XYZ file of C-alpha atoms in Angstrom:
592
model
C 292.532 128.615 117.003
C 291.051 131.449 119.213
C 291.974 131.655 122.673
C 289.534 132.076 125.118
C 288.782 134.821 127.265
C 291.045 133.154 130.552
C 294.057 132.846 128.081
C 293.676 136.369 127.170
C 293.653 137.632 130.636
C 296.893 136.017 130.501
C 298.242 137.902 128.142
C 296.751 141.092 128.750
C 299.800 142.928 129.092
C 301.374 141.873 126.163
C 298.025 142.311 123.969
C 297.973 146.207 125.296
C 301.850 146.818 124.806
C 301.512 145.553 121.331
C 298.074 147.616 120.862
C 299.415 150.789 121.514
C 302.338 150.117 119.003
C 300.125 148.952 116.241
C 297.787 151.805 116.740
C 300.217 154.337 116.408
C 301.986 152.676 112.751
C 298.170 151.636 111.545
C 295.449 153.450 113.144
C 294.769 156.937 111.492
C 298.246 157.699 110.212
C 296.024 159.440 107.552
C 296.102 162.057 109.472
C 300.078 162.858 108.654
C 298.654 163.611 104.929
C 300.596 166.515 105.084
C 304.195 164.285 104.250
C 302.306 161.613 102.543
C 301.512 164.508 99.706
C 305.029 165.684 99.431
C 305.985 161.398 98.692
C 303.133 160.978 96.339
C 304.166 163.352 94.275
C 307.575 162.816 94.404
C 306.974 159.518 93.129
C 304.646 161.174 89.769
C 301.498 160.000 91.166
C 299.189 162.061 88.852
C 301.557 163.946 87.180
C 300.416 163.550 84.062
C 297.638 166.087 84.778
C 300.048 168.621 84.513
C 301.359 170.278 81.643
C 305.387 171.977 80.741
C 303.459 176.192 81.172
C 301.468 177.161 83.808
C 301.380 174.388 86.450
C 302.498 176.943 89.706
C 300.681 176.824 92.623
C 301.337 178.368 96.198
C 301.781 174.753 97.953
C 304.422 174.216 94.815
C 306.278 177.197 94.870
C 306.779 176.964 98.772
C 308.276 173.438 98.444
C 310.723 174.831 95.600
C 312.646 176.924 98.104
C 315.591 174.401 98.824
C 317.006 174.491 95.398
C 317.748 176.811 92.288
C 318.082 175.598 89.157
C 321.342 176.859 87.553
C 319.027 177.445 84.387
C 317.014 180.049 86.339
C 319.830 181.968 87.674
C 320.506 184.858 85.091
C 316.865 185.448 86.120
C 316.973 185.843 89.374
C 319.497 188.255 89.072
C 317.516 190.444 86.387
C 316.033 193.521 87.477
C 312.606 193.403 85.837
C 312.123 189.846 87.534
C 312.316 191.871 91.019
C 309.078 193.547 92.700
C 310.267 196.505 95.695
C 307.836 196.560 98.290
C 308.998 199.361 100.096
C 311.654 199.893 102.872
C 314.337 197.838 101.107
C 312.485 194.807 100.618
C 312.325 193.486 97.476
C 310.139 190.530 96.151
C 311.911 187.869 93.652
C 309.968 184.974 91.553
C 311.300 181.757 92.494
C 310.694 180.199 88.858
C 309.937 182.441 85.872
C 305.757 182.247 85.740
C 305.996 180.286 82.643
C 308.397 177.860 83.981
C 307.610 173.947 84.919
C 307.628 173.037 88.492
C 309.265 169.843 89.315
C 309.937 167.170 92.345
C 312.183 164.711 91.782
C 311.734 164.976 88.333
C 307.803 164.499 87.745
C 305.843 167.965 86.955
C 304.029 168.845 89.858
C 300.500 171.468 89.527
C 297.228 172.790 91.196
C 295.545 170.203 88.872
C 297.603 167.695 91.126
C 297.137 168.720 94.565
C 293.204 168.778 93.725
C 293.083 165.129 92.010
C 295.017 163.452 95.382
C 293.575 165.520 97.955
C 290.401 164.594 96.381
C 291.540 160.708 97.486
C 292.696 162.151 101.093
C 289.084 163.554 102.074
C 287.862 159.854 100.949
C 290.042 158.111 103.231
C 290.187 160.558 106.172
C 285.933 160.647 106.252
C 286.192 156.866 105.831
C 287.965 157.347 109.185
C 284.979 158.999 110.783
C 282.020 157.715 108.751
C 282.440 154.381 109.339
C 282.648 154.424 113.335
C 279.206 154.108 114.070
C 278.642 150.730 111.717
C 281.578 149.102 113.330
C 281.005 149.838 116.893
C 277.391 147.994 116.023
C 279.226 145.287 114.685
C 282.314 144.812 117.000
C 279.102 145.024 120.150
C 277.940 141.976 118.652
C 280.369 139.837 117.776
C 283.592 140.799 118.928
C 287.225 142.747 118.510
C 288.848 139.601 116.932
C 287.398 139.211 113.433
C 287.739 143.529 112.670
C 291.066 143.399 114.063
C 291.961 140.385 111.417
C 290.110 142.463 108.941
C 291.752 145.846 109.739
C 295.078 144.541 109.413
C 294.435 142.662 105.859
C 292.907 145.934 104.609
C 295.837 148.180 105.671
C 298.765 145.820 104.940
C 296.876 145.866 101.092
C 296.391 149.260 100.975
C 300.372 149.577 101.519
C 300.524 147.087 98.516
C 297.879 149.068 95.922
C 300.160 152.460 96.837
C 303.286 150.223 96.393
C 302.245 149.200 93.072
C 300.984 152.392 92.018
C 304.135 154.067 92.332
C 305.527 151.243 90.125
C 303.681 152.566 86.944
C 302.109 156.509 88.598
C 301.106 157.411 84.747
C 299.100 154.217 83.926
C 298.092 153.266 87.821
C 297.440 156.466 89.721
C 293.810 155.972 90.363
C 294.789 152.947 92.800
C 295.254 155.771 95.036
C 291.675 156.250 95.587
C 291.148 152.847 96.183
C 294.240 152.336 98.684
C 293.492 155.305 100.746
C 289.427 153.896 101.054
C 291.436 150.540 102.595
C 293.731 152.661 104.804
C 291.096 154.555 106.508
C 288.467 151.687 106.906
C 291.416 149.552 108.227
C 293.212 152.117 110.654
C 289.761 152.789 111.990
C 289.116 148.535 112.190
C 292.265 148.796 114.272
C 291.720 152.185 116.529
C 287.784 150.136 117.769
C 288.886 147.035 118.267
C 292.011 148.176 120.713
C 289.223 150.115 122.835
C 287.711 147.407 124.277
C 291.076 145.239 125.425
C 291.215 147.955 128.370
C 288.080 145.997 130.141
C 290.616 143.550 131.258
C 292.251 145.422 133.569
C 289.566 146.355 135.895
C 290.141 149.706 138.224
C 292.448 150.858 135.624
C 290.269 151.009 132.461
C 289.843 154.240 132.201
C 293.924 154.725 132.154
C 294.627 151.902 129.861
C 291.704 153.808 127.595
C 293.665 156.772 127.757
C 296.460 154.873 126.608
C 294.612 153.443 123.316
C 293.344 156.936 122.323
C 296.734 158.558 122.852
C 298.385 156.178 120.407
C 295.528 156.690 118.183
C 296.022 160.163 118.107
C 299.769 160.149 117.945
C 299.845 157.777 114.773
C 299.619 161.778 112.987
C 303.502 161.180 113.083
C 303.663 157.944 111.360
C 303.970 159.658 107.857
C 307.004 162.274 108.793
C 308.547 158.995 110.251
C 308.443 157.706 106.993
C 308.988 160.469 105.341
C 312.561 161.202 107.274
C 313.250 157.490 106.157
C 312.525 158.308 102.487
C 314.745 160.902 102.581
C 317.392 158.610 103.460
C 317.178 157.632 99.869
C 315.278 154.305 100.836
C 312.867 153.562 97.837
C 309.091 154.535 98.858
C 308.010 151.099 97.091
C 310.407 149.022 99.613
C 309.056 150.995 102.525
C 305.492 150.418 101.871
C 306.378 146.481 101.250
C 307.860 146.395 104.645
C 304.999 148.335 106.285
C 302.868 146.065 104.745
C 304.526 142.774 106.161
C 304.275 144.368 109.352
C 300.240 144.435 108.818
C 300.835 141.116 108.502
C 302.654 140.376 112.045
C 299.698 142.576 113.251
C 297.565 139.650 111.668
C 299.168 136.985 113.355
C 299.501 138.459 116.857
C 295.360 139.189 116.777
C 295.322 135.201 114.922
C 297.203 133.976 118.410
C 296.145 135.873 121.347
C 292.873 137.700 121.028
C 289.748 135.781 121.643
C 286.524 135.042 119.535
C 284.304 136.625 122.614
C 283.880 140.512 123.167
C 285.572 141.333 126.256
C 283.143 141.761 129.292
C 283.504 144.810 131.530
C 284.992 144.350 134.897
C 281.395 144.606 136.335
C 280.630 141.652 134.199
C 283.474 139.065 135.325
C 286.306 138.755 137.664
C 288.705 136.807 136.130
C 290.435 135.853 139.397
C 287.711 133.861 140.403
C 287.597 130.201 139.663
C 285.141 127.809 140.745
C 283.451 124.822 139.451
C 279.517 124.576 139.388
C 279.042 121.424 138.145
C 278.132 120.171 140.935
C 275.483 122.445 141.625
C 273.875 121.491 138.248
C 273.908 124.738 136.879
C 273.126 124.661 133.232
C 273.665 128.860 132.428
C 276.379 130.412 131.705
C 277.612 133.191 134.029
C 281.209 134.212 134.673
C 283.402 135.912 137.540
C 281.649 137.849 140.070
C 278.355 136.172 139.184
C 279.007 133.183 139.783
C 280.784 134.603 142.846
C 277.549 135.842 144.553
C 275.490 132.974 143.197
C 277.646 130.533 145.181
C 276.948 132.795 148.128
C 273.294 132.907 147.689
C 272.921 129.714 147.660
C 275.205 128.520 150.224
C 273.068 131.198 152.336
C 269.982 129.261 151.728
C 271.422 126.037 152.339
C 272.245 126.788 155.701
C 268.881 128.615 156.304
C 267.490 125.733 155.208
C 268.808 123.353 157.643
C 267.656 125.379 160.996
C 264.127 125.998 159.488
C 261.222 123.957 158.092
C 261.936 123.856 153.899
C 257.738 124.990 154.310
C 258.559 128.362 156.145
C 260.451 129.541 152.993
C 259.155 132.073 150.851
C 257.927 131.267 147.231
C 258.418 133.557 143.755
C 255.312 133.829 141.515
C 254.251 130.543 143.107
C 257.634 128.434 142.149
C 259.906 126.965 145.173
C 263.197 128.813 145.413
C 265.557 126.567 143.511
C 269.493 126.811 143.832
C 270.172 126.979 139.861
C 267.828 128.373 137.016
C 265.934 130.233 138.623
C 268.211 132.223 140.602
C 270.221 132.825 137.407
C 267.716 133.737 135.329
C 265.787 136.293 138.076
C 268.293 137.093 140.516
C 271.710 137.061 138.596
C 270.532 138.881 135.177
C 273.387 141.990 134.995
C 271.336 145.096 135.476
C 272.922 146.948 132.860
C 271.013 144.887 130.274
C 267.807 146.839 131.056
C 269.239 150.259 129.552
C 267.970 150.182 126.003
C 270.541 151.472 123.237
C 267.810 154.136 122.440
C 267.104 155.095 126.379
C 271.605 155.431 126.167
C 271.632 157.734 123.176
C 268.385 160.111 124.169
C 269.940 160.464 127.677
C 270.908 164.179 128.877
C 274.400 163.194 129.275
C 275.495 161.997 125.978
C 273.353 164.236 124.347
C 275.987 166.890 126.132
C 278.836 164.436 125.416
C 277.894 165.237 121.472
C 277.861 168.951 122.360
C 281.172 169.005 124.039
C 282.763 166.676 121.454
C 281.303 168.532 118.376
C 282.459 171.954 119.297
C 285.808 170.763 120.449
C 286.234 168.860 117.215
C 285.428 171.929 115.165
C 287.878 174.450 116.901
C 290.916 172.007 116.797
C 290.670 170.904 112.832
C 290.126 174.506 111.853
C 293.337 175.757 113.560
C 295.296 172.786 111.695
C 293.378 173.178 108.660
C 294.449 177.571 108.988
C 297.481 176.803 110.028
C 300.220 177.731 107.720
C 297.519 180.791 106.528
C 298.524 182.024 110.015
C 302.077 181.213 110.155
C 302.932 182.437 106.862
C 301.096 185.587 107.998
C 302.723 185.892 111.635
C 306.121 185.293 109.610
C 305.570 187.879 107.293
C 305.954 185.373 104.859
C 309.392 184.034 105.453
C 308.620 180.345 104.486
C 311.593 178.833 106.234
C 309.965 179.575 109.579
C 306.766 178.802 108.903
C 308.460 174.886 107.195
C 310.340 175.015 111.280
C 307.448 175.313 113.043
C 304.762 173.382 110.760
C 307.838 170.438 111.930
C 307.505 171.567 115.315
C 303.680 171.004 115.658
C 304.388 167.522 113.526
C 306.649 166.041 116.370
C 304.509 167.447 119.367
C 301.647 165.386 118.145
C 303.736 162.546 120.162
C 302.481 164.364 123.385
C 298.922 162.858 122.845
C 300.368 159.651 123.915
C 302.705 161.116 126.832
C 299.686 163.617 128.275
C 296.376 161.215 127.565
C 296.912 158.793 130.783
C 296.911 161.890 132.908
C 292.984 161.884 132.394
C 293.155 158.492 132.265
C 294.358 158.171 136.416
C 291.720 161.088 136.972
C 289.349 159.206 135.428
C 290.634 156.313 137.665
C 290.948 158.009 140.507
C 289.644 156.382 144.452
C 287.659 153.787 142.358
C 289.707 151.065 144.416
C 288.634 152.866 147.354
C 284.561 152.167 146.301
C 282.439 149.358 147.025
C 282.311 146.817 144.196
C 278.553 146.580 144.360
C 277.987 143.319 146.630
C 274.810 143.622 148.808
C 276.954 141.926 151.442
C 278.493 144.104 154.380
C 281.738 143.343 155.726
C 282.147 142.672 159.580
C 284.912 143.687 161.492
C 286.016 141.040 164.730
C 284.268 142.855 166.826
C 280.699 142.188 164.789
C 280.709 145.860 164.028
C 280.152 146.738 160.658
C 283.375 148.460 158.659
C 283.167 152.415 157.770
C 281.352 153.323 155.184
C 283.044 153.131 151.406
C 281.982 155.078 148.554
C 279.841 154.278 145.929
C 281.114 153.352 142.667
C 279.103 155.290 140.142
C 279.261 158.604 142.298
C 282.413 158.717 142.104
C 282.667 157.807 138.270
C 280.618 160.475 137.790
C 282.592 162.746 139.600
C 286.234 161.743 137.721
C 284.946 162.316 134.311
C 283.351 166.020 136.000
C 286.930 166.655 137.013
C 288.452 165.293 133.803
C 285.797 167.521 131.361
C 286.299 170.615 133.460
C 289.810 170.396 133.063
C 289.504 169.546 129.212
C 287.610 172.595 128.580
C 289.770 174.678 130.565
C 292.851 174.098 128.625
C 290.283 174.708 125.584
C 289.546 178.182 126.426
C 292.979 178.569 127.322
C 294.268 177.342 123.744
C 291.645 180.061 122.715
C 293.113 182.560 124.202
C 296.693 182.174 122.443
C 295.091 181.774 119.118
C 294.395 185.539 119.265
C 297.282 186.704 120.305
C 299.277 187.701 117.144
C 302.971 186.376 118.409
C 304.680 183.688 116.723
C 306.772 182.110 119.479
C 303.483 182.115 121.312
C 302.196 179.431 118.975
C 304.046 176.716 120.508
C 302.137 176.688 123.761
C 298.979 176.775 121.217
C 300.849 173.899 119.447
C 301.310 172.235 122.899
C 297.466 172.695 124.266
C 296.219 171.862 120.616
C 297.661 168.428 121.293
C 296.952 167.664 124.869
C 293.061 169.288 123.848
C 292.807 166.726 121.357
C 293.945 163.489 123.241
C 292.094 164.924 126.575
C 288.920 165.437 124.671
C 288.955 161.651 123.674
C 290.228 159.977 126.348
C 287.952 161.722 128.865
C 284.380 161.522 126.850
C 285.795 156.944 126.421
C 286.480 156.878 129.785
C 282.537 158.994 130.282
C 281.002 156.309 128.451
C 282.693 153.161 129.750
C 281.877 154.496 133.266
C 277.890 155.693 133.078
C 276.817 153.192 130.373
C 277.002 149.469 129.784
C 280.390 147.770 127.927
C 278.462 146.311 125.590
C 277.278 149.592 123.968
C 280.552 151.326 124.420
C 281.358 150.644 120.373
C 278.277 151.791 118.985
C 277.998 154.841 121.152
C 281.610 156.107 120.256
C 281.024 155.567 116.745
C 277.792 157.578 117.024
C 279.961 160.309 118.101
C 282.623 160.172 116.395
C 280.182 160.409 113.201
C 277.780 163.324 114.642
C 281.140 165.369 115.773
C 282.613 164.528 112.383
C 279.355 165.674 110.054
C 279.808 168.585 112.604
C 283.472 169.792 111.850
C 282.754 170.077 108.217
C 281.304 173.788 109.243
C 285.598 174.288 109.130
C 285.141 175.023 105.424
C 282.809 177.911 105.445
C 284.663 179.194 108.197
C 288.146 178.661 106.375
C 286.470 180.861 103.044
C 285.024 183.313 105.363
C 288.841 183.667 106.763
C 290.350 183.971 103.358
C 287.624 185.609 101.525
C 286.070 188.908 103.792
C 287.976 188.417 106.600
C 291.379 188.776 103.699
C 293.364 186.166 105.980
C 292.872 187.101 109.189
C 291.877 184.681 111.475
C 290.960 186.774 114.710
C 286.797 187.349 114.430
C 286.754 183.289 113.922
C 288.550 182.676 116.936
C 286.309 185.229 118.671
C 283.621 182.986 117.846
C 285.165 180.005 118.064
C 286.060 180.798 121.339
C 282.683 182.252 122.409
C 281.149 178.274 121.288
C 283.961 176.822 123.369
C 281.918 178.020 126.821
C 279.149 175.752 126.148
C 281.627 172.831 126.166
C 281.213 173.548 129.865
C 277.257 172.415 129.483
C 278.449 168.904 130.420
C 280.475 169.532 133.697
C 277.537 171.244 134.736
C 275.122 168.774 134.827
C 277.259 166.068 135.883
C 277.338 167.945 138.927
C 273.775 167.921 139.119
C 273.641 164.270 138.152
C 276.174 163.661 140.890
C 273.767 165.537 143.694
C 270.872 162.897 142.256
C 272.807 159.776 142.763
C 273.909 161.061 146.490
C 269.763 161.460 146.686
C 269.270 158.283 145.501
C 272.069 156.539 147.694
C 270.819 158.175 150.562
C 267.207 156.770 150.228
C 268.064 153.557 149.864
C 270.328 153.241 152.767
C 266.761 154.668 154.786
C 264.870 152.153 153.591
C 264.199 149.348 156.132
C 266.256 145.992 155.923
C 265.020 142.409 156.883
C 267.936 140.443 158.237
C 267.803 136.835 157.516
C 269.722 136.005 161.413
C 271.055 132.278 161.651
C 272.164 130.368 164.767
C 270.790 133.241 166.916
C 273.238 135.354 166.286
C 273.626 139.251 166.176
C 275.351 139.495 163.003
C 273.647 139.510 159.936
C 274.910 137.175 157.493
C 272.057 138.399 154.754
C 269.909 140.783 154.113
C 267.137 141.084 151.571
């Protein structure tokens, strides 16, 4: 049975430890495809495509290096096998050219890589395509039922791959099919954890942070397994185990996460616990509304006894009651009067789509041109370029170390802000308390902060792309990674701060989909590299770098759209007050 939402504030800490740690074994560990490959077809999964002649390809012949068949040895050492380039280097064939490649035994070819990278661009678009239907759907009716779903769907797809690998030559094309279930269910799983953050109030923003970070780190999942597999540990045990532990993911979502989306901390304090019976209240409203309901109409009760019940005022010609009315006029959430179509045509997230697009675009073309560069900053020695292809693999952990940085700037003074009561607080004396900030100001101002430091280190990891050094790579290794958890974490924390919770799913699946359709410009750019440009990657990061400025668009306007809410503060703290005085006294217990 589901526990309900006071239960789960309970557990909060325990649901967000064991978030993070599912997110980064079953969110988009899709995105490690790179050591995934190397098992596949260690295991013969469409092998039979190739044939015993003419099955080389570059991605083969690099992953050949580590061993030398005894068979193949005379001609290594024969002269007319051996190419001089000049300057004593000489150029030797790894295989003869009409030689069959092989990986643990099962023919590997071009044919090959094509057929199951074919499956990986279905499963990693799944990851991106599918955002903006399940935000819609997880808006409605809650994280529970996607999480359950996720978890089935990725614990199966560990099964289908499992199974394939039992019979590769008969069952290969279950690849497809798993990889469809892995994506769809590592995304099920990455949606659902960004919403448990609303429990924890002035921290959201951080504990956001925190969920994209692990999302972003689960890159490593697949070299994890990978070291494991080469441990000798069959790759059909360790995707039967992987897949029981989809299963403990199941049960922990069964026991502790609750049928009802999770309200923002704007929508309930869960701290607060009174009963309304009493009253005869017949709505439902939670935490902080109920809060300054109570208030309201313990305010009228007492005016009510020191003047005639015919001096009060009326609404549209109804008596002011103490329960439906007041819930239905004067306790609606405000946020509910911001269309989803008013959210998604507003100047800032049109921006946020801007910002997220072009950042999106500049980070997967460096991974996707990657080893191009390497292998050409190496001068082709493939031993460096397998070090420090491992090097950027392990530094994709620094997405979860680096993301709650903009997390806590994101965070940062909102304690210090008013919560948004229309009641003043009175010192002893009966004068009022110093002035504290407003809430959404200084929201506003974090995520400026947060994108202006985003783009920064953007432009920045811009910079060392063109600088032709290969030691220099690993601080574009290192700002490639923070880039890419900042970038998320701060445009989450954006849109859980200027618009309402219950649209935060469907407007990050929006974006992830537009930023997504976006990035596929990485291809062009990736034949214009290899084909005119013959390999060198410097006029694309020119350009590339150029686009990064108007990532900057955003930060811009926020400060603008900070100067109007200051405007707007300003005029309504001019505006006259009525004080509602009772008992005679000079302190103002109300004021409409």
């Amino acid at each position: 049975m589901a526990p309900t939402l006071a239960s789960a504030f309970a557990r909060r800490w325990w649901m967000a430890v064991t978030a993070i740690i599912e997110n980064l074994l079953f969110s988009a560990v899709l995105l490690g495809w790179g050591s995934l490959l190397i098992m596949l077809k260690s295991e013969g999964f469409y092998s039979y495509l190739c044939s015993e002649e003419g099955n080389s390809s570059s991605y083969n012949l690099s992953l050949m290096t580590t061993q030398t068949p005894d068979e193949f040895a005379d001609y290594y050492e024969s002269e007319g096998a051996v190419v001089g380039l000049g300057d004593g280097v000489e150029m030797r064939p790894l295989v003869p050219e009409d030689g069959a490649l092989r990986m643990n035994g099962w023919l590997i070819c071009k044919e090959q890589d094509e057929m199951l990278n074919l499956a990986f661009t279905i499963g990693s678009f799944l990851l991106s395509a599918i955002t903006l239907p399940l935000g819609i759907v997880m808006d409605k009716y809650g994280p529970r039922k996607l999480r359950l779903l996720g978890s089935t769907c990725f614990g199966f797809s560990c099964l289908l791959i499992a199974y394939g690998a039992y019979k590769p030559n008969e069952l290969s094309v279950l690849i497809f099919i798993a990889l469809t279930f892995n994506g769809f269910g590592g995304m099920c799983m990455t949606f659902t954890s960004l919403t448990l953050p609303n429990m924890f109030g002035d921290l959201r923003s951080t504990f956001i942070a925190l969920m994209i970070g692990s999302y972003a780190s689960s890159a490593v999942t697949f070299p994890g397994v990978k070291v494991i597999y080469d441990l000798g540990i069959s790759f059909i045990t360790i995707l039967v185990v992987w897949a029981a532990c989809a299963g403990l993911v199941f049960l922990n979502c069964f026991f502790n996460w609750p049928l009802e989306p999770f309200p923002g901390p704007e929508d309930m304090d869960y701290t607060v616990k009174i009963k309304f019976s009493w009253l005869g209240f017949d709505h439902k409203i939670t935490g902080k509304q109920f809060y300054r309901q109570v208030t309201t109409v313990g305010r009228r009760l007492s005016v009510g006894s020191s003047l005639k019940q015919r001096e009060l005022a009326t609404k549209d010609g109804h008596k002011l009651c103490l329960s439906t009315m007041d819930l239905e006029m004067d306790c609606r959430p405000h946020e509910e009067s911001q269309s989803f179509l008013k959210t998604i045509s507003s100047t800032i997230f049109m921006l946020s789509l801007v910002t997220m697009s072009i950042t999106q675009l500049r980070l997967l073309f460096y991974m996707g041109a990657m080893n191009s560069v390497l292998e050409s900053l190496s001068d082709g020695d493939l031993t460096k370029v397998s070090l420090y292809s491992s090097i950027f693999g392990v530094l994709q952990l620094l997405c979860l170390m680096t993301t709650p940085v903009i997390g806590q700037i994101m965070d940062w003074k909102l304690k210090d802000c008013d919560d948004g009561e229309e009641t003043k607080d009175i010192c002893s004396q009966g004068e009022t308390k110093p002035k504290r900030r407003d809430r959404k100001t200084q929201k506003v101002t974090n995520a400026l902060r947060a994108f202006v430091l985003t783009n920064v280190l953007l432009v920045g990891f811009g910079i060392t792309c063109l600088i032709p050094n290969l030691p220099l790579q690993i601080v574009s290794f290192v700002l490639h990674t923070v880039v890419r958890g900042f970038i998320h974490s701060a445009v989450g924390g954006l849109y859980a701060a200027v618009y309402p919770s219950s649209q935060f799913g469907s407007l990050t699946g929006m974006q992830s989909l537009v930023s997504a359709v976006f990035a596929l410009l990485q291809q062009p750019l990736f034949l214009a590299m290899m084909g005119p440009l013959k390999g060198d990657p410097f006029w694309v990061n020119i350009g590339l770098l150029a686009l990064s400025m108007f990532g900057f668009l955003l930060p811009l306007y926020l400060i603008y759209y900070r100067r109007v809410l200051h405007k707007e503060q300003e005029e309504r703290e001019n505006n006259a007050k009525i004080y509602i005085k009772i008992n005679g006294s000079n302190i103002p217990e109300a004021f409409v």
